[in-house]
Coordinates of C-alpha atoms in Angstrom, one line a residue:
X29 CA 123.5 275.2 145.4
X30 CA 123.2 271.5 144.3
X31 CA 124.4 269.0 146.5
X32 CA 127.5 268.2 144.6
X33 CA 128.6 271.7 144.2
X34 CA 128.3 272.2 148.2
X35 CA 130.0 268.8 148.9
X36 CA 133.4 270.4 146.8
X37 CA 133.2 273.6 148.8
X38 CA 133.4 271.6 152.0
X39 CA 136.1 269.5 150.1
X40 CA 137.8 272.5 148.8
X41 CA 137.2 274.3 152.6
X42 CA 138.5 271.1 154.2
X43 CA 142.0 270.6 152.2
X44 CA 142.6 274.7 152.3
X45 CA 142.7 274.3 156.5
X46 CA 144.9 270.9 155.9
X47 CA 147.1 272.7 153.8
X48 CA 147.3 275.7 156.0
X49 CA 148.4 273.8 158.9
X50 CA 151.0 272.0 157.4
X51 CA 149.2 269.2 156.9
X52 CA 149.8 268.2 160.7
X53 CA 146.0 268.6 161.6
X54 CA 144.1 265.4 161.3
X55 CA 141.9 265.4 157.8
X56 CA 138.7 263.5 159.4
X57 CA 138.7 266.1 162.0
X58 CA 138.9 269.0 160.0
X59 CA 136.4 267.3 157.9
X60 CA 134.0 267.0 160.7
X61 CA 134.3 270.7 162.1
X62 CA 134.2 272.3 158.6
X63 CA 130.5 270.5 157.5
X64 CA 129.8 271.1 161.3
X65 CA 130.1 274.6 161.1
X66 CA 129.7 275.7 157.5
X67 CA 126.7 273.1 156.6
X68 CA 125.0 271.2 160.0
X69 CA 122.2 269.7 157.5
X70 CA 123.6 268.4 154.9
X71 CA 123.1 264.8 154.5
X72 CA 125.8 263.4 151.8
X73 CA 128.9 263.2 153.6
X74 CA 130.2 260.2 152.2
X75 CA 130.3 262.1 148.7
X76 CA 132.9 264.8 150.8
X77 CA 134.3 262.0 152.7
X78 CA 135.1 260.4 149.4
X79 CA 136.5 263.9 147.7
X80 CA 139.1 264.3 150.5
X81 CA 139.9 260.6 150.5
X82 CA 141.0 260.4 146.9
X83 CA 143.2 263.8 147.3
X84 CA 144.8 262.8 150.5
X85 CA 145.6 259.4 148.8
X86 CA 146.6 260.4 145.8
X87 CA 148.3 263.7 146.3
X88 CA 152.1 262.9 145.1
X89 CA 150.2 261.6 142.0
X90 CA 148.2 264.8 142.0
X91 CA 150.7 267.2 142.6
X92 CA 153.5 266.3 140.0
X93 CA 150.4 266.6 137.6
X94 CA 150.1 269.9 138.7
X95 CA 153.5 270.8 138.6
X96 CA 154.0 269.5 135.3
X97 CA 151.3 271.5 133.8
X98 CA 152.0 274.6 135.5
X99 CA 155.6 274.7 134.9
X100 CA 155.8 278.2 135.7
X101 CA 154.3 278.5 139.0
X102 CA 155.9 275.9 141.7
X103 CA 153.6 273.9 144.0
X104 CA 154.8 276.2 146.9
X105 CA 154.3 279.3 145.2
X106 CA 150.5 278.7 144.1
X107 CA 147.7 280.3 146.7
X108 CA 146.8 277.5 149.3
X109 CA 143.1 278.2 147.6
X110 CA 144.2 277.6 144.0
X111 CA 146.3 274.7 144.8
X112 CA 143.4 272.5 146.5
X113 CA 141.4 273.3 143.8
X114 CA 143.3 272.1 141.4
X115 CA 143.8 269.2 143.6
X116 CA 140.0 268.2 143.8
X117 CA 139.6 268.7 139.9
X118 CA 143.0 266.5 139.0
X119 CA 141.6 263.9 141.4
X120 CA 138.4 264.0 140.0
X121 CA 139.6 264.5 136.1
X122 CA 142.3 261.8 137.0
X123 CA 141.2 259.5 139.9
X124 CA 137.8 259.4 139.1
X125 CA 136.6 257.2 136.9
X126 CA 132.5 258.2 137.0
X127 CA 133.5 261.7 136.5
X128 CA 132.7 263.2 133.5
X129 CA 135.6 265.4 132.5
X130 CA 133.4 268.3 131.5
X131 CA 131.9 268.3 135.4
X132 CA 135.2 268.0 137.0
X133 CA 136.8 270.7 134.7
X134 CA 133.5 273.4 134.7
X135 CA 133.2 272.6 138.9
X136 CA 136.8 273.4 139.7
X137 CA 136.7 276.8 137.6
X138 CA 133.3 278.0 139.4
X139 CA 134.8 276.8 143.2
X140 CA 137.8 278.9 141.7
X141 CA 135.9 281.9 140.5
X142 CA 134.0 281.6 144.1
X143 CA 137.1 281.1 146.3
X144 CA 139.7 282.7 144.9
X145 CA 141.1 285.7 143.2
X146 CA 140.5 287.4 139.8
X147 CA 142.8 285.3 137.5
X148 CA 142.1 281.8 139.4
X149 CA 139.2 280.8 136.5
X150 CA 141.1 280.9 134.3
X151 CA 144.5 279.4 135.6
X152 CA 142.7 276.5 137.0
X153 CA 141.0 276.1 133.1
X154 CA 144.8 276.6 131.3
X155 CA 145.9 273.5 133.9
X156 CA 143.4 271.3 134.0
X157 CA 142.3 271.9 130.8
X158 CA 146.1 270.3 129.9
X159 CA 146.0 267.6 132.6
X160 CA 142.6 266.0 129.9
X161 CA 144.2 267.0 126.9
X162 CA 147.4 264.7 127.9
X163 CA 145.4 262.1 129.2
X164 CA 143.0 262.0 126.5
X165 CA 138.8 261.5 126.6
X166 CA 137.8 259.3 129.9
X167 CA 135.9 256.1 129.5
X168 CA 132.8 257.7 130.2
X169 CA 133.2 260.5 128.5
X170 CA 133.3 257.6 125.8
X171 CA 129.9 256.1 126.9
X172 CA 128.3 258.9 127.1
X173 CA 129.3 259.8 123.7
X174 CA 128.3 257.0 122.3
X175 CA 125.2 256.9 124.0
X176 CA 124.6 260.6 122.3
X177 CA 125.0 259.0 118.9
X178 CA 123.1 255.9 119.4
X179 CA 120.4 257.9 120.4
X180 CA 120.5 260.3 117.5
X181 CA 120.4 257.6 115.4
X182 CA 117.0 255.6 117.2
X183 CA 115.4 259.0 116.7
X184 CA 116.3 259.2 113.1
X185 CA 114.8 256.1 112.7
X186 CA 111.7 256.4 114.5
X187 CA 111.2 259.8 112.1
X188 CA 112.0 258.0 109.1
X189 CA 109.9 255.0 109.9
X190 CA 106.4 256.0 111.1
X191 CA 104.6 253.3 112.7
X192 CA 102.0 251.7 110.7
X193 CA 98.3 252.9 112.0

């Protein structure tokens, strides 16, 4: 498991307690004893420490996307599981500006094939999937596009262009 990926279950493990308990339970806390007990080693913390961060603060933000995009399902009626993971992946779709779209997307649909129950995938795809498409490409998605081309092109060059000998 990459670092990344384990970082969002330990996100995704830390906002499912939060949200279980009301959200009465100190976050840093829950933090804390989550990675204490479910990963002791792991060294990037600030990486989970930024993940719950940018849910916690932008949750209102976060949640009417949700609720927009999953009309039929109200916040309250969405398992605690589902709901935080599509929490992470709008934040990180969203909120995230050095996220590309394709990562936050395909990383919320395997924590949600992992985590929770045999329809979650794909739910989790349908809604996040329309948070992007309303929002449109991100800036790095952009880049990294363009990037892609410019190098496609260098190489058609260098073939079409030998080097003298």
């Amino acid at each position: 498991m990459s670092n990344r990926h384990l970082a969002r279950t330990i996100t995704i493990q830390t906002l499912y307690q939060w949200d279980f308990n009301d959200k009465e339970k100190d976050i840093t806390e829950i933090t804390k004893e989550v990675r204490e007990s479910f990963a002791p080693e792991f060294d990037d913390g600030s990486f989970i420490d930024y993940l719950v961060n940018g849910v916690i603060k932008n949750i209102k933000e976060i949640d009417k996307l949700i609720t927009k995009f999953a009309p039929e399902w109200p916040l309250d009626q969405i398992t605690i599981v589902d709901r935080n993971i599509l929490r992470l992946g709008t934040f990180e779709l969203k909120f995230d500006k050095t996220m590309p779209a394709k990562v936050a997307i395909n990383e919320s649909i395997e924590l949600a094939k992992t985590f929770g129950g045999e329809s979650s995938g794909k739910f989790v795809n349908g809604v996040l999937g329309a948070v992007y498409k309303d929002m449109g490409e991100k800036e790095i998605d952009k880049k990294k596009k363009e990037d892609s081309i410019k190098e496609t092109a260098d190489k058609k060059s260098d073939l079409s262009n030998p080097a003298d000998d």
